[in-house]
Short mmCIF file of C-alpha atoms in Angstrom, two decimals:
data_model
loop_
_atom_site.label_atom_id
_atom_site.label_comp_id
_atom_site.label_asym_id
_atom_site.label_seq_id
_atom_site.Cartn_x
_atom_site.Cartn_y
_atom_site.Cartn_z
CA UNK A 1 171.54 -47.93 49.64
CA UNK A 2 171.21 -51.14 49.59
CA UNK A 3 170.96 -53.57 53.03
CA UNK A 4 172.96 -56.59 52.92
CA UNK A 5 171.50 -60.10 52.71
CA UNK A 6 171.38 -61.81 56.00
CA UNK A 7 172.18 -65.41 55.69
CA UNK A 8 169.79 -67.66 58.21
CA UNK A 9 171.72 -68.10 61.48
CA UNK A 10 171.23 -71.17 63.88
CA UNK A 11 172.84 -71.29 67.47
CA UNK A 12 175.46 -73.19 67.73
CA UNK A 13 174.08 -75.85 70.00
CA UNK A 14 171.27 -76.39 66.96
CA UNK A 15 173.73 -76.87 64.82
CA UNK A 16 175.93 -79.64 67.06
CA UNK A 17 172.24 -81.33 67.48
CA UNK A 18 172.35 -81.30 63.80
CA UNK A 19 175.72 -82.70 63.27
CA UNK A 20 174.79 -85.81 66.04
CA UNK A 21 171.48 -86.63 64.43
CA UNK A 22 173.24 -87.11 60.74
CA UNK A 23 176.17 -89.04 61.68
CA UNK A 24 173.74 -91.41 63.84
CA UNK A 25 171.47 -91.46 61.03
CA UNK A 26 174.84 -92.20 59.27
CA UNK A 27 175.79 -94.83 61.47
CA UNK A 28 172.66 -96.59 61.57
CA UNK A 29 171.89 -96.66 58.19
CA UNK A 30 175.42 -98.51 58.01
CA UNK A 31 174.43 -101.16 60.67
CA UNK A 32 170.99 -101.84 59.23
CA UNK A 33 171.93 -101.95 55.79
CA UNK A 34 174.66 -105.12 57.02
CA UNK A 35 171.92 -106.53 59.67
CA UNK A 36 169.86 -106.82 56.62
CA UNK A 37 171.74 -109.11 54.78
CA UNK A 38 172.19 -111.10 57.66
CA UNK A 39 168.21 -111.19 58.54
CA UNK A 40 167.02 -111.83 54.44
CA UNK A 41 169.89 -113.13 52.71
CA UNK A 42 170.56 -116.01 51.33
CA UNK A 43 173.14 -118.65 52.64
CA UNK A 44 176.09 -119.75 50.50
CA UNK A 45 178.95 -122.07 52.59
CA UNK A 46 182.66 -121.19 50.86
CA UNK A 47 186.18 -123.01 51.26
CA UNK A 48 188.65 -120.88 52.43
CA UNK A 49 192.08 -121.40 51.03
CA UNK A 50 195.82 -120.37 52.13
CA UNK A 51 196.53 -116.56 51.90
CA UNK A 52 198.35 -111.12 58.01
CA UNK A 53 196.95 -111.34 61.62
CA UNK A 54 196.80 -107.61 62.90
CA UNK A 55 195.31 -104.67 62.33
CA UNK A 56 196.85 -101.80 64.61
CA UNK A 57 193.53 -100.08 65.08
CA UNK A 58 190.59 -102.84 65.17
CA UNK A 59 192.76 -106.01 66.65
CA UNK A 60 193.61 -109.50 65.00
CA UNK A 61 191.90 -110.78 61.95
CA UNK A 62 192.24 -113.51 59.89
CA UNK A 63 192.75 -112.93 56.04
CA UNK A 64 190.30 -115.18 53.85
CA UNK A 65 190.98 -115.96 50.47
CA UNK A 66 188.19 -117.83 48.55
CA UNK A 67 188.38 -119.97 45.52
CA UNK A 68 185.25 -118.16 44.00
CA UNK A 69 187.97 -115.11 43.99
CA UNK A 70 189.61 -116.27 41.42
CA UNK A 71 187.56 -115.78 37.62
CA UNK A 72 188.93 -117.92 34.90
CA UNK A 73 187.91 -116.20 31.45
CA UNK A 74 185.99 -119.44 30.44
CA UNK A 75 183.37 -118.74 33.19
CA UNK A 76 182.92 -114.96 31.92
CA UNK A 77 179.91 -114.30 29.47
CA UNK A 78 178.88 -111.19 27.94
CA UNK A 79 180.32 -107.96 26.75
CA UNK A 80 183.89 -107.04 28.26
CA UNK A 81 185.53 -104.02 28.50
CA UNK A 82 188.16 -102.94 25.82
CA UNK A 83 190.33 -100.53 27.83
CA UNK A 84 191.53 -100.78 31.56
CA UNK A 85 190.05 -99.39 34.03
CA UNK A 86 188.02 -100.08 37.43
CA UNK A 87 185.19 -102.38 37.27
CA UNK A 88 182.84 -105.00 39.28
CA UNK A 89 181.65 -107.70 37.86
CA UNK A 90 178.29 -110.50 39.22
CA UNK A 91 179.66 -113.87 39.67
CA UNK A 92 177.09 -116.79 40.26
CA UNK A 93 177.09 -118.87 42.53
CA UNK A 94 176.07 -122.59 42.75
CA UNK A 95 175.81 -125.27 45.21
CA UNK A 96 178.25 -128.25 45.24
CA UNK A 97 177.21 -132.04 46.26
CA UNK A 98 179.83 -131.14 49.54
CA UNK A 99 177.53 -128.09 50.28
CA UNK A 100 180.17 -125.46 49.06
CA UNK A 101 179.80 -122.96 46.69
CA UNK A 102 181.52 -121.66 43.62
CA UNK A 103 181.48 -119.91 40.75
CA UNK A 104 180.36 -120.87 38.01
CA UNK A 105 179.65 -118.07 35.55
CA UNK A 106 180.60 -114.13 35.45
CA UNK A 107 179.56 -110.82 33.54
CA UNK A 108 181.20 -107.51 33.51
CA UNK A 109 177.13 -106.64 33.11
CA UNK A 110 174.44 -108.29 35.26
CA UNK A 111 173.26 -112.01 35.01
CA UNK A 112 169.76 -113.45 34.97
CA UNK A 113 167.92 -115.09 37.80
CA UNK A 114 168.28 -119.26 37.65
CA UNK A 115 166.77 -121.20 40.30
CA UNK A 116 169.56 -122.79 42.72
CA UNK A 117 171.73 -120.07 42.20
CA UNK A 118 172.83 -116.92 43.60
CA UNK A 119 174.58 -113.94 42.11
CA UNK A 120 177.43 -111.85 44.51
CA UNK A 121 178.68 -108.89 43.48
CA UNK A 122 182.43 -108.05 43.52
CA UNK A 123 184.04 -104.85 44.66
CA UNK A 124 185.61 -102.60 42.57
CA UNK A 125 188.61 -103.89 41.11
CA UNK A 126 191.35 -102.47 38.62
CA UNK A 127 191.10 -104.19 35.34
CA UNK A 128 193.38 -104.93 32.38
CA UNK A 129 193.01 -106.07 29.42
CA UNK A 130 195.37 -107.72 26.90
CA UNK A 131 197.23 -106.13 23.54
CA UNK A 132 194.01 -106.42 21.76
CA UNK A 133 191.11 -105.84 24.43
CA UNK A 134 191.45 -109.75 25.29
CA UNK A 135 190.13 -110.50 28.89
CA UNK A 136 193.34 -112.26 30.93
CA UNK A 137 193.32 -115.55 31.96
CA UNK A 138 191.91 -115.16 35.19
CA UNK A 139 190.77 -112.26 37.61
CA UNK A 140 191.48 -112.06 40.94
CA UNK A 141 188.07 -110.15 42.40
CA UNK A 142 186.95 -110.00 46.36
CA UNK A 143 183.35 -109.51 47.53
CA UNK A 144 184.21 -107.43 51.08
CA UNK A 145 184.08 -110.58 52.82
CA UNK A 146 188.27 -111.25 52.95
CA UNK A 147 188.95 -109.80 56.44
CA UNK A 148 187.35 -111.28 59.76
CA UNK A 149 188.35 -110.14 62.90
CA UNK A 150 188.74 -112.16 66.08
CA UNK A 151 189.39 -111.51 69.50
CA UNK A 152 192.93 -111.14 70.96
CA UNK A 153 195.11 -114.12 71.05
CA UNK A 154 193.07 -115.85 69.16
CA UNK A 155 193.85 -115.14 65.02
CA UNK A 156 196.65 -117.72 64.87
CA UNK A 157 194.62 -120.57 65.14
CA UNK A 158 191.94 -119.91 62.93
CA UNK A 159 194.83 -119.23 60.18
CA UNK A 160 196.42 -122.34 61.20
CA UNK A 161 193.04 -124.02 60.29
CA UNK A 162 192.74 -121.70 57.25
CA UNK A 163 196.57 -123.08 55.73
CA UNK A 164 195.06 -126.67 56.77
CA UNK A 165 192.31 -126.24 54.48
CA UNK A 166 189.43 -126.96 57.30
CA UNK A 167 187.86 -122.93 57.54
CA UNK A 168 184.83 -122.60 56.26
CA UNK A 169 182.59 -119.29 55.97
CA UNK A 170 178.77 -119.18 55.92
CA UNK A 171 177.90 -115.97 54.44
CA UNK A 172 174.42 -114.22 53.00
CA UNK A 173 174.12 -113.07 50.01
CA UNK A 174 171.65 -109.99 49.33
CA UNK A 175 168.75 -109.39 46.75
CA UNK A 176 171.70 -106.97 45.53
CA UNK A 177 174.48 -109.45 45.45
CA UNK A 178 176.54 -107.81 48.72
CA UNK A 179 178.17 -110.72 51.04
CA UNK A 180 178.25 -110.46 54.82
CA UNK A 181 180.03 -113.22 57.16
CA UNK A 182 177.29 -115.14 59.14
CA UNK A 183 179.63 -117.70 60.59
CA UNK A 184 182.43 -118.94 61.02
CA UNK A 185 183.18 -123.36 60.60
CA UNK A 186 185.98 -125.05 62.07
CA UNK A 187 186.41 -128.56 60.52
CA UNK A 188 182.39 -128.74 59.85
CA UNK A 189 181.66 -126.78 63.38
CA UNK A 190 180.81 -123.35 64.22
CA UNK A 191 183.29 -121.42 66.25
CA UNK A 192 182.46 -117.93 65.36
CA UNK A 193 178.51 -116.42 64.98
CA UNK A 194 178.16 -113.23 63.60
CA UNK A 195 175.56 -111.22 65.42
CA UNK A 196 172.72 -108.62 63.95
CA UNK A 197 174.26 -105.55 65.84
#
């Protein structure tokens, strides 16, 4: 006759310890990983333009829109996909004479290193293309960057200053092309500074 297999059995309280040490690990790993774009990235400055102020669970936010959201099919270079479906693309970044960024090139693939430039990397996004595989005329992409919340009370001006055109973000740029805020400009001024942790 044979004896059944016993399965390895921890107590209970092991196992909870268990449970606590991988979602801090969990948590951490999701703190670092946004504290280190903030330490070692690289600094881009971006115009905010006109895009709602509450979020039931976290508080007021602002909504940011960007102009380097918006990809005209001029700017993309490469291969491009034939058939919808969800996609990211790298968008490069350069410096203007006003010290804002924008985009200046795109690829559904990766783009090279140039000096003076940096390359974000969009989310996923749903993507369609024409009749005949053609890419549209523009592409409306975010970088995770679109939502920053504020404390209570005080959303309504910075979107008054966002429809007034005088927000500005300073955000870091990864190695890996992930954004993080840094700060936050009102009319040339910082108002908002995004800690490590």
């Amino acid at each position: 006759m044979n004896k059944p297999v016993s399965f390895l059995r921890i107590s209970p309280l092991l196992a909870a310890v268990l449970v606590a040490l991988i979602q801090t690990a969990v948590l951490g790993y999701m703190v670092e990983s946004r504290a280190s774009i903030l330490r070692n990235g690289v600094d881009v400055r971006l115009k905010t333009v006109p895009i709602d102020p509450r979020d039931l669970l976290r508080g007021d936010y602002v909504t940011l829109g960007y102009a380097i959201s918006t990809i005209d099919r001029s700017m993309i270079v490469g291969e491009t996909p034939k058939t919808a479906g969800r996609q990211t693309m790298a968008v490069r970044l350069v410096p203007g004479a006003d010290e804002l960024w924008s985009a200046s090139q795109a690829s559904f693939g990766s783009l090279p290193e140039q000096p003076g430039s940096v390359v974000a990397r969009t989310l996923p996004f749903d993507y369609y293309p024409g009749a005949e595989g053609e890419v549209p005329e523009s592409i409306f992409v975010s970088y995770g960057i679109e939502r920053y919340y504020v404390p209570e009370g005080e959303g309504r001006v910075l979107e008054e200053a966002r429809n007034a055109q005088a927000l500005e973000v300073a955000a870091r740029v990864s190695s890996a092309g992930r954004m993080q805020i840094r700060q936050i400009l009102l009319d040339g001024k910082p108002v908002y500074d995004e800690p490590l942790y």
